[in-house]
XYZ file of C-alpha atoms in Angstrom:
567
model
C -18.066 -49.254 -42.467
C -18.317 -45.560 -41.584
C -15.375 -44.654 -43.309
C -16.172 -46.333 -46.278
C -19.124 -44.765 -46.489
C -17.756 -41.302 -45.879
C -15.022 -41.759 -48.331
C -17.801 -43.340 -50.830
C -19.761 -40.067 -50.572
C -16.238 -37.573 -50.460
C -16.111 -39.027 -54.175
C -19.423 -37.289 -55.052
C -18.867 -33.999 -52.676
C -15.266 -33.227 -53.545
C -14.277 -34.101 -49.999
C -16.688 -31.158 -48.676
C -18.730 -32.539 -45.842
C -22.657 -33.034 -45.889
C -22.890 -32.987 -42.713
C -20.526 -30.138 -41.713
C -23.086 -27.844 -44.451
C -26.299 -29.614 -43.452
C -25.644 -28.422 -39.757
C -24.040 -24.716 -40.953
C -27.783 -24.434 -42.826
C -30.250 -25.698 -40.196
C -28.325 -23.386 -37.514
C -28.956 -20.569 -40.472
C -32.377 -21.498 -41.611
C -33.526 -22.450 -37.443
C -32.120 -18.954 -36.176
C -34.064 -16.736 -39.445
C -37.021 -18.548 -38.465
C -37.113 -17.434 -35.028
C -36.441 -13.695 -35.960
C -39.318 -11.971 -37.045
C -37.295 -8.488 -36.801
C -34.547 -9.883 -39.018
C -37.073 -11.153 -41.888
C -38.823 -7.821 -41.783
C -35.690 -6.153 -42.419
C -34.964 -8.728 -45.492
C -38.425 -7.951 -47.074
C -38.130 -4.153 -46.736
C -34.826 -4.311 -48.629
C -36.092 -6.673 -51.025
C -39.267 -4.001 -52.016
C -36.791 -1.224 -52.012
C -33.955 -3.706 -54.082
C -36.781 -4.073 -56.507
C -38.458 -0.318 -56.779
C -34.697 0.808 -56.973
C -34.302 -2.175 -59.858
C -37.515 -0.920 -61.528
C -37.069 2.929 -61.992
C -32.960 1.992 -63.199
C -34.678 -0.060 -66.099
C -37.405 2.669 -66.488
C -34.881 5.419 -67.152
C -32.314 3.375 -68.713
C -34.471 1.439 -71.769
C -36.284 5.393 -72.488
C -32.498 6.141 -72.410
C -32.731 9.389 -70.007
C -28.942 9.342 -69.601
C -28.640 11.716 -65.659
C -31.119 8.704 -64.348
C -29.738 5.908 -66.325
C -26.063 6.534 -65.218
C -26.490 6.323 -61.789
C -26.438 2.384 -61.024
C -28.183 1.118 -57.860
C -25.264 -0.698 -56.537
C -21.323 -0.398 -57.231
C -19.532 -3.948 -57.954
C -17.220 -4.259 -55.020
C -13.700 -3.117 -55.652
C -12.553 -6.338 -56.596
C -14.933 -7.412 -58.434
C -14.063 -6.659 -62.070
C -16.172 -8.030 -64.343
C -18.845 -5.527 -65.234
C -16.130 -2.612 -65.605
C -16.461 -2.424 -69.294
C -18.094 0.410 -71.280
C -20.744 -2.295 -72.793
C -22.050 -3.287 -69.525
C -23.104 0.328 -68.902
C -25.853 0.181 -71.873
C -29.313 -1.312 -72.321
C -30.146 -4.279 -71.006
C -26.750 -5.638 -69.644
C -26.603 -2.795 -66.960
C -29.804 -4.115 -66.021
C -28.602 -7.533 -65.781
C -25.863 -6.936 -64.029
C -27.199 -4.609 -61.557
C -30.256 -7.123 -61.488
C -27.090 -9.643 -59.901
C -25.761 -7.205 -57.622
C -28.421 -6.317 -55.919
C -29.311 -10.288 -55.671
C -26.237 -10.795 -54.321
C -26.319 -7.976 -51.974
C -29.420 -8.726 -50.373
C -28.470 -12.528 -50.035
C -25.372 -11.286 -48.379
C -27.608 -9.150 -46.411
C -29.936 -12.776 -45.576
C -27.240 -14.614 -44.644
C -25.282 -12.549 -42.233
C -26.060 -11.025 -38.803
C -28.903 -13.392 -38.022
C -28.370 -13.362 -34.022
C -27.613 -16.323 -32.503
C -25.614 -18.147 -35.580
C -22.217 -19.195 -34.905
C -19.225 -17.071 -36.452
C -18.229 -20.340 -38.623
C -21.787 -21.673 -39.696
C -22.546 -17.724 -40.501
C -19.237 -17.732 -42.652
C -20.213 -21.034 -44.107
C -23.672 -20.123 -45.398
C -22.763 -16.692 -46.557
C -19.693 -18.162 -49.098
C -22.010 -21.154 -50.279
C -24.718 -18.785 -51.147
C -22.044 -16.550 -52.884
C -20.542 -19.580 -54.512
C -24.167 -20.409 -55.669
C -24.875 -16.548 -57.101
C -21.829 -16.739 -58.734
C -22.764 -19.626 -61.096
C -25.789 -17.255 -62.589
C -23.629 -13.899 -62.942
C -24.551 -12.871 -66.662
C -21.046 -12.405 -66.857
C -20.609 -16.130 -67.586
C -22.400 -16.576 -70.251
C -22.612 -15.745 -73.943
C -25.943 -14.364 -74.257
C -25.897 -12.387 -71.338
C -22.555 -10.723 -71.537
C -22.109 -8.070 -74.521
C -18.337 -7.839 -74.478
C -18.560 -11.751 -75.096
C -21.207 -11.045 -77.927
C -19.217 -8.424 -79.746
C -16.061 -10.187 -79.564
C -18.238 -13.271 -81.182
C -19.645 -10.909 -83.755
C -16.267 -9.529 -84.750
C -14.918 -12.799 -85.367
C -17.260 -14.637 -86.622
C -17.902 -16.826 -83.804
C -14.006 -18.131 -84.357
C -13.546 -17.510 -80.615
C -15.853 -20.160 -79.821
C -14.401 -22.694 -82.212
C -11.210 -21.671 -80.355
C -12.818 -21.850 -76.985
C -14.184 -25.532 -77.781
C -10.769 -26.403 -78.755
C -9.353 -25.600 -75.466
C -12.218 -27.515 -73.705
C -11.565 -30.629 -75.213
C -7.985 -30.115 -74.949
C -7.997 -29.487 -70.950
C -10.752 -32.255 -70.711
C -8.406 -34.687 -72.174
C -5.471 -33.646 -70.132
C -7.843 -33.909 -66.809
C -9.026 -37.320 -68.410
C -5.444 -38.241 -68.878
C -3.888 -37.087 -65.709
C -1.978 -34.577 -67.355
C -0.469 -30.766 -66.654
C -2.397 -27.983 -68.106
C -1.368 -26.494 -71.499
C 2.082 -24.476 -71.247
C 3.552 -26.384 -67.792
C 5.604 -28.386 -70.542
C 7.887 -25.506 -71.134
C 8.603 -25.013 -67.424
C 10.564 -27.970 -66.383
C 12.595 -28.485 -63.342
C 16.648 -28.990 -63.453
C 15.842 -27.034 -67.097
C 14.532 -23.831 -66.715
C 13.362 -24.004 -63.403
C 14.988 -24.899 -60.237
C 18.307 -24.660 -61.815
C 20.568 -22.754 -59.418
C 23.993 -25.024 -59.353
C 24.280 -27.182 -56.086
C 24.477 -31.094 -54.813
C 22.147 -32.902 -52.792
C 24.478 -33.717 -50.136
C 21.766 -35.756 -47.407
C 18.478 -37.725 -48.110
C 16.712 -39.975 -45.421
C 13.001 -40.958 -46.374
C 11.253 -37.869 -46.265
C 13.458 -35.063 -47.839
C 16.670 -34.264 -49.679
C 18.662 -31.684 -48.420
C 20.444 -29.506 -51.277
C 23.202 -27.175 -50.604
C 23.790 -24.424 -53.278
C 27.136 -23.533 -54.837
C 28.395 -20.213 -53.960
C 29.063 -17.357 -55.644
C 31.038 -15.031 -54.266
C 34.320 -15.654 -53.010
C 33.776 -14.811 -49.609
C 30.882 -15.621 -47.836
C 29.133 -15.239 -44.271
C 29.975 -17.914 -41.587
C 26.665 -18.593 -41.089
C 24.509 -20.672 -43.611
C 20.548 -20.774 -44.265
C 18.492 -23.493 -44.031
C 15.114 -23.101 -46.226
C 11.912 -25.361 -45.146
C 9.930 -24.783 -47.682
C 5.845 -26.344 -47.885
C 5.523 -29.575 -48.018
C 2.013 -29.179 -49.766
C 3.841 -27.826 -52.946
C 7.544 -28.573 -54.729
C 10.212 -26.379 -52.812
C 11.337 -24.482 -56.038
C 9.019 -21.833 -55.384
C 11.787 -19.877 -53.965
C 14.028 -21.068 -57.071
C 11.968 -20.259 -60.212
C 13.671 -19.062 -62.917
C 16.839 -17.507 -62.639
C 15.479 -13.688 -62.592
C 13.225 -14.369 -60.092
C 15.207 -16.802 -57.750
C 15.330 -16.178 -53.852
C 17.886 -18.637 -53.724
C 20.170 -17.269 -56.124
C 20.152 -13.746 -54.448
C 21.033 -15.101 -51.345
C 23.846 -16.551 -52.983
C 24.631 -13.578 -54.831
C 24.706 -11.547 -51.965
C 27.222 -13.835 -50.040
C 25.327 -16.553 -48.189
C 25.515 -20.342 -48.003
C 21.647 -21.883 -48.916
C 20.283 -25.221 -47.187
C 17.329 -26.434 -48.953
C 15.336 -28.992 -47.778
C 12.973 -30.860 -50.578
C 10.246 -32.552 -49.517
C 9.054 -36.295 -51.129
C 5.854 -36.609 -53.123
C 4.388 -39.116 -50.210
C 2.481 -42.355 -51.050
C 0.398 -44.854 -49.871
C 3.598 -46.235 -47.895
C 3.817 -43.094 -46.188
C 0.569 -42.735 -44.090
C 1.741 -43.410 -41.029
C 3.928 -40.107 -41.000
C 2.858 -37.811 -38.749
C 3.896 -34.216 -37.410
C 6.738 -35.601 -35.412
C 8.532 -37.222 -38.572
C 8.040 -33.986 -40.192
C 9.972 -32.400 -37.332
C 12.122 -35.010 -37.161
C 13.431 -36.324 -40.756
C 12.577 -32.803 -42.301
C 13.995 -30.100 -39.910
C 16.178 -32.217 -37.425
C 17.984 -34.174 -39.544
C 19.048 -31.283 -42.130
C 20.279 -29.034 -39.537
C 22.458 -32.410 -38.230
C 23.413 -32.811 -41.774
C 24.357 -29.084 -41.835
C 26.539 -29.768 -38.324
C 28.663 -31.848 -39.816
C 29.587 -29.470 -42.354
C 30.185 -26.235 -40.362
C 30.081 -25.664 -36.244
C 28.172 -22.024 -36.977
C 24.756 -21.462 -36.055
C 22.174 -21.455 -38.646
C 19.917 -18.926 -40.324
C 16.112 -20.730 -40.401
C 13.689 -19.319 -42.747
C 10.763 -21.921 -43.032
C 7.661 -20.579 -45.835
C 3.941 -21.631 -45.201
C 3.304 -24.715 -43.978
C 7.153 -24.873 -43.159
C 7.679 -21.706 -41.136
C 5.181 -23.173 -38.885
C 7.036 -26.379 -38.629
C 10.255 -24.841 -38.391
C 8.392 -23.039 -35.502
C 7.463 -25.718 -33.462
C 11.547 -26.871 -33.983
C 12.629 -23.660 -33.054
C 10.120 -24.058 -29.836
C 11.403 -27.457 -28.773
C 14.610 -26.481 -29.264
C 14.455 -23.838 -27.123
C 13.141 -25.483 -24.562
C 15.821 -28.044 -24.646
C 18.671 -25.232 -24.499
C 19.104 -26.437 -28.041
C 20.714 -22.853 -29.601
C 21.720 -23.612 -32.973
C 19.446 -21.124 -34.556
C 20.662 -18.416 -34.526
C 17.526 -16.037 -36.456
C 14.264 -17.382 -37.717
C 12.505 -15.804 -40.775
C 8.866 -17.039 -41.341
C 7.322 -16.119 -44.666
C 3.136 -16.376 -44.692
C 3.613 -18.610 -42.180
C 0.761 -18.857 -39.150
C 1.530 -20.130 -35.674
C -1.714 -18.987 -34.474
C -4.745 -20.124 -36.066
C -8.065 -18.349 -34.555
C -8.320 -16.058 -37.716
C -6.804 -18.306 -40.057
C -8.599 -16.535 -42.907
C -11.647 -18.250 -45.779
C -9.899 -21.697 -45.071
C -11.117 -21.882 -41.549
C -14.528 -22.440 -43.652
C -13.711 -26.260 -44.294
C -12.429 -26.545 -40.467
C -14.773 -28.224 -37.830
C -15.237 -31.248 -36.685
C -17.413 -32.695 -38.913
C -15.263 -31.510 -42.047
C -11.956 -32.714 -40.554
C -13.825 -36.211 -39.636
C -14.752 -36.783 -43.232
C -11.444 -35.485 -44.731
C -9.822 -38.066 -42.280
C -11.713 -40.692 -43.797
C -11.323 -40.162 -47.066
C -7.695 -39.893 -46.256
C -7.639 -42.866 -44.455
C -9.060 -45.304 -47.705
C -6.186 -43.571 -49.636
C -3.452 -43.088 -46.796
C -2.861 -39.483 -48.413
C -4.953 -36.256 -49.566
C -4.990 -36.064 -53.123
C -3.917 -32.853 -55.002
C -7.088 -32.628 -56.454
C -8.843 -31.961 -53.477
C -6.579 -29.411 -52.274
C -6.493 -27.534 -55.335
C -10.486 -27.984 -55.512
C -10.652 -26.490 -52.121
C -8.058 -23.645 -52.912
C -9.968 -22.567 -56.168
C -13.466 -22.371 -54.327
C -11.869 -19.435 -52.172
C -11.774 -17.900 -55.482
C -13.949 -19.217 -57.929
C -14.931 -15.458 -59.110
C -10.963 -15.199 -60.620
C -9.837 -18.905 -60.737
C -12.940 -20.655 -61.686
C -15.522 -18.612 -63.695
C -13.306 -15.981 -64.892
C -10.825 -18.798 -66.296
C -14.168 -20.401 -68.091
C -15.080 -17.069 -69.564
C -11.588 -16.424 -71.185
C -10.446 -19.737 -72.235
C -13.716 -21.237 -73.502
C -16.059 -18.742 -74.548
C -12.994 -15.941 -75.473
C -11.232 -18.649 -76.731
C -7.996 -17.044 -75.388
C -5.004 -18.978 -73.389
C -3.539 -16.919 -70.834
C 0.316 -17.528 -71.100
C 1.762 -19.844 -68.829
C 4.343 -18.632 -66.818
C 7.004 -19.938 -64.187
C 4.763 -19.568 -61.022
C 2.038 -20.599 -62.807
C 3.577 -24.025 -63.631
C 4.854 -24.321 -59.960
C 0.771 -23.883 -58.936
C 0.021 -26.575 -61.124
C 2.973 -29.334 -59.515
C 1.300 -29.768 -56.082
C 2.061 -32.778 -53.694
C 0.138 -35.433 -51.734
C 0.145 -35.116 -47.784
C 0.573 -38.506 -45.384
C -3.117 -39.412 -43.746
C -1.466 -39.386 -40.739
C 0.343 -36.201 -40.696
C -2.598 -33.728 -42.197
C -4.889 -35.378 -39.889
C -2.494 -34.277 -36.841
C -1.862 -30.920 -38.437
C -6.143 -29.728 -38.775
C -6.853 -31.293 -35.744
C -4.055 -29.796 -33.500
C -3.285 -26.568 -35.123
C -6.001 -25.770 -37.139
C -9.292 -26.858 -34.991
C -7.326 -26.724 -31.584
C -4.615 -24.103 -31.929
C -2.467 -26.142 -29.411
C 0.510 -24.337 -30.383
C -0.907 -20.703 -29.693
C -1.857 -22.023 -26.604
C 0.944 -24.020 -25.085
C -0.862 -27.355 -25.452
C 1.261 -28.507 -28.457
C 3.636 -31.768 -27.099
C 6.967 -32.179 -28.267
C 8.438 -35.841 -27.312
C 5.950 -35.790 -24.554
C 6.532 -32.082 -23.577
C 4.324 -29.200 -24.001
C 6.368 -26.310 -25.914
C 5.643 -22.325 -26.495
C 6.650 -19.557 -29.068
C 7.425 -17.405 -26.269
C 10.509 -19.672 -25.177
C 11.901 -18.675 -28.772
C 14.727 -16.282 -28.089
C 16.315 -16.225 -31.411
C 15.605 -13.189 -33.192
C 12.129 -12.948 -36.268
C 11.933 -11.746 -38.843
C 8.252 -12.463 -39.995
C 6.698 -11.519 -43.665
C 2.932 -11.253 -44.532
C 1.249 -10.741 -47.696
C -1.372 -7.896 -47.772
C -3.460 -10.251 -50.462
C -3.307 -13.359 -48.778
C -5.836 -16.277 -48.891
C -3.898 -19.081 -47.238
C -2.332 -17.233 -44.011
C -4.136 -13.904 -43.577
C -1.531 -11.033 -43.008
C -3.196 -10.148 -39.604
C -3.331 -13.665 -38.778
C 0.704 -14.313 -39.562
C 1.154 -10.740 -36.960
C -0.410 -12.780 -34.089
C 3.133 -13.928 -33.788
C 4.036 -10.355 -32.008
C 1.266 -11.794 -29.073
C 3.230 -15.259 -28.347
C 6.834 -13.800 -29.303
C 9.163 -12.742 -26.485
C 12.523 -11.967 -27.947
C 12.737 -9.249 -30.381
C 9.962 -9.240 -34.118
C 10.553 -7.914 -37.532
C 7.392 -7.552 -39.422
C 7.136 -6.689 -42.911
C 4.441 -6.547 -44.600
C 4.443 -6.599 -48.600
C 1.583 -6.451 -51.203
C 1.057 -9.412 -53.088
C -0.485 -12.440 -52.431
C 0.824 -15.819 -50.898
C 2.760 -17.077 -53.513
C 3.653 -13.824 -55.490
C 3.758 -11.438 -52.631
C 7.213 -13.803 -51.559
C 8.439 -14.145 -55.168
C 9.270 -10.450 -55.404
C 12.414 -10.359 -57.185
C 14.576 -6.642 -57.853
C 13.032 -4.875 -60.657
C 9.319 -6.084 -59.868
C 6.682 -3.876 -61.139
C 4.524 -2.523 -58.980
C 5.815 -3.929 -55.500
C 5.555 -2.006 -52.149
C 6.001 -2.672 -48.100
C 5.998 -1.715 -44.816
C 8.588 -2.764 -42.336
C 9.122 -1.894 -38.219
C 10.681 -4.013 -35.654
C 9.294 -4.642 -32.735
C 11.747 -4.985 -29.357
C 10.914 -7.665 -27.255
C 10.200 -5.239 -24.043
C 7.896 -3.135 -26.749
C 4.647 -2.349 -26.374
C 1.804 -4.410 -28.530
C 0.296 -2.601 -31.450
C -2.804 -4.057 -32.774
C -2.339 -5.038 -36.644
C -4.296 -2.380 -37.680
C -2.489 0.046 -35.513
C 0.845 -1.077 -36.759
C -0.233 -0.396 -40.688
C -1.788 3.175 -40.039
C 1.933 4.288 -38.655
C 4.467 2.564 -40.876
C 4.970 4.337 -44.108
C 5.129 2.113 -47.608
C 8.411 1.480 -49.360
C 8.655 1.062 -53.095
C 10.276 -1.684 -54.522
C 10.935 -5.949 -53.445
C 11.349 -6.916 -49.852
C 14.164 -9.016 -50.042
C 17.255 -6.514 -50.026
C 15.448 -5.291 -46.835
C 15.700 -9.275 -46.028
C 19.238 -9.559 -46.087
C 19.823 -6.426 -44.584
C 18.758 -7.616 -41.126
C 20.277 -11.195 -42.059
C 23.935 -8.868 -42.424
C 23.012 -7.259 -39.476
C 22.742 -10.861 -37.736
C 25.865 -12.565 -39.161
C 29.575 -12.880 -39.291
C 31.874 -11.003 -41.009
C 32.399 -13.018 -44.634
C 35.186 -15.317 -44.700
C 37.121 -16.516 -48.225
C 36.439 -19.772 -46.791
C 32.676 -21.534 -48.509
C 31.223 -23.950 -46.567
C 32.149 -27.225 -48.538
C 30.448 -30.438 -47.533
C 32.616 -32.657 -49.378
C 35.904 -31.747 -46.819
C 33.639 -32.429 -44.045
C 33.441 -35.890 -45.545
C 29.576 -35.879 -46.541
C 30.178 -36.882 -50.004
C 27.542 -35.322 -52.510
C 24.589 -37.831 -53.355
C 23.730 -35.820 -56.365
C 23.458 -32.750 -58.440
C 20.462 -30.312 -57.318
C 17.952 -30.406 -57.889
C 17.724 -34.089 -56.801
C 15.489 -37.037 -56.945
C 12.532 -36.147 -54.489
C 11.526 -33.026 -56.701
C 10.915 -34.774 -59.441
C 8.195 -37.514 -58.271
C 4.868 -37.632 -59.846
């Protein structure tokens, strides 16, 4: 009855729990309460916000231009919306700054109250945030000049466009459907398309080997575990922007795993069968084609999977892997960046009831939660353009990857918060393996680790943790971007830079912060830098490509298979 009730009410909350905010608030509101020092300090700032406020207006609407150009508060760096020249002029500055300093001061309320926990302070201060950001004159027509003059100058066609595109994405949500664009990014067509046969498939994933093309090629393949929260073709877009086919192209046999778009049927698969039929099975499948070790790279969700493999099989003497590369990937998860916000108890506890009426999260939820993290650019911002600008932003091939997410077993994403993400058991040695506890530190295949400087999903200072558990010898790179685009950084990428160092395992810890003040940036993509150390790791190429056909693994199908495609 519980759970039905919880999953009742998840319907309503968007899978955010009541009780997990209820209890952030009263721990807020009970502490502020108690500190008479703390609310002193909030009314002084709010008299000086206000006299501040005041004289701005003043000077600004008797247009005294030294006075009126020098704004109370400074939108924070990435915070772009009141840039333009017409939110500088009378009344919008005044609006605007009226917002900042609002927001400022409940910034101000909702932080360093002593005696609130780190999560419920983090919890409160992005729900009041979320809340400020619904009333930012930026989001509306009569409050934002660029909006009006853009209205004026087209006779209000922008919002006869802008109501066209509202009914046209309400439909699609109605419907079920893609949003406008993803219909000219289609997979096996013009995305996903490097040449190559499915050449395994058990229940849980196909496992696609690409075609090489070079005549000779290294004796050691890669295996790629991709997410299993998104499709795997993230790392085979289009052609130009294809990690796949520069591997390839630069002499290497690629092992893809592709996850299945899990059901109902599926709830009952857990970590283990992840670990099992996902990471296992491919690199048994890859045995039988070639006796060399293997090359794991694992991305997300499936570096730290491929982790926990690597782990176990270390501990069993299991050396078949012979390097590990871990894109945005997280193995510990103390500072797991914004999304530790929807981590406790209480929020894991409702999501595993709402999971359990289903047997699997739903997409929407996920990509609910994702967009809250940044509502200013994915939420608002999108409103503001496509409705009231009445402008589409072109869809492009990442973009249409975003949109083709993938359900996760109740059993399995219930395991994964509860162990990793509330109890860090892997960071901590606690994490059991068929009945075994297993540690990073028994790893002694070489890393190479990657972390985005922009990233919302594994914080690049929580993916260096990894140089604390390591013991065997660390690559980090570090590359700007964010999670998805910082990896796609194809040759030729505008505006891409890093910073690289390697880090022996009898070295000396440097402290993330440490590490980025004394390694110099590099222009240009990561990955040549990528297969540089994956050279420096391998055979010398042979005019012999792996072929899984003479190993007598006949080919199921062409890539990119079945599973991909699954609704």
């Amino acid at each position: 009855m519980d759970r039905t009730v919880n999953a009742t009410m998840a319907r309503v909350t968007g899978g955010l729990s009541p009780g997990g905010l209820a209890g952030a608030y009263a721990d807020w509101a009970v502490h502020l309460a108690i500190a008479p020092g703390k609310q002193a300090q909030l009314l002084e700032k709010a008299i000086k916000k206000a006299l501040n406020l005041a004289n701005y207006a003043s000077f600004s609407a008797t247009g005294i231009a030294q006075d009126a150009s020098v704004p109370c508060v400074d939108p924070l760096p990435q915070d772009r919306r009141f840039n333009g020249e017409a939110w500088q002029k009378w009344p919008y500055n005044v609006l605007y700054q009226s917002f900042l300093l609002n927001q400022q001061w409940w910034h101000s309320a909702t932080t360093g109250v002593r005696g609130v926990t780190q999560q419920h302070e983090n919890v409160v201060e992005f729900a009041a945030r979320q809340m400020l950001d619904i009333f930012s004159p930026s989001n509306y027509l009569l409050t934002n000049p660029e909006l009006l003059e853009q209205t004026e100058r087209e006779g209000g066609l922008n919002l006869q466009r802008g109501m066209q595109n509202f009914i046209d994405d309400f439909e699609r949500t109605i419907n079920g459907q893609k949003p406008v664009g993803t219909e000219n990014f289609q997979v096996g067509k013009n995305l996903g398309v490097s040449p190559g046969k499915v050449i395994y498939r058990n229940r849980l994933i196909e496992l696609i080997q690409y075609d090489p093309v070079t005549e000779v090629v290294h004796p050691e393949p890669i295996l790629i575990v991709p997410a299993w929260i998104m499709k795997y073709y993230i790392l085979d877009l289009s052609p130009e922007n294809s990690l796949v086919k520069y591997l390839t192209e630069q002499g290497f046999t690629v092992f893809m795993v592709s996850w299945k778009n899990p059901d109902v049927g599926d709830r009952d698969l857990g970590m283990d069968d992840y670990r099992t039929l996902g990471i296992m099975d491919a690199l048994n499948a890859i045995g039988e084609v070639t006796d060399q070790p293997i090359h794991g790279v694992g991305y997300c969700l499936g570096g730290t999977l491929l982790s926990i493999a690597a782990a176990a099989m270390a501990r069993d003497g299991d050396e078949r892997l012979k390097t590990l590369s871990l894109f945005a990937a997280q193995t510990d998860f103390t500072e797991a960046g914004e999304l530790m916000l929807f981590i406790n108890e209480s929020q894991v506890t409702f999501l595993e009831d709402m999971m359990w009426e289903k047997g699997y999260l739903d997409t929407k939820q996920m990509s609910g939660a994702f967009q809250l993290l940044r509502s200013n650019d994915l939420i608002w911002s999108r409103m503001v353009h496509d409705y009231l600008m009445g402008e589409r932003a072109s869809m492009n091939d990442l973009m249409a990857w975003n949109s083709d997410a993938t359900r996760m077993p109740y059993k399995m994403h219930s395991q994964y918060l509860r162990q990793l993400f509330l109890n860090n058991m892997l960071a901590e040695g606690r994490y059991t393996v068929d009945g075994r506890a297993i540690v990073v530190s028994d790893i002694r295949a070489p890393i190479f680790m990657v972390g985005t400087e922009r990233d919302h999903v594994a914080p690049w200072r929580s993916v260096y943790k990894l140089n604390l558990l390591a013991d065997t010898e660390v690559t980090f790179l570090l590359t700007s971007g964010g999670h998805n685009a910082g990896i796609v950084s194809e040759i030729g990428h505008p505006r891409r830079h890093y910073r690289i160092a390697t880090k022996k395992h009898d070295d000396r810890y440097k402290d993330p912060d440490t590490w980025f003040a004394e390694n110099d940036t590099h222009e240009g993509s990561w990955w040549p830098e990528f297969v540089c150390w994956l050279k420096a790791r391998s055979g010398d190429q042979t005019a012999a490509p792996l072929d899984a056909a003479k190993s007598g693994r006949k080919p199921i199908c062409d890539a990119p298979g079945t599973y991909v495609l699954q609704e």
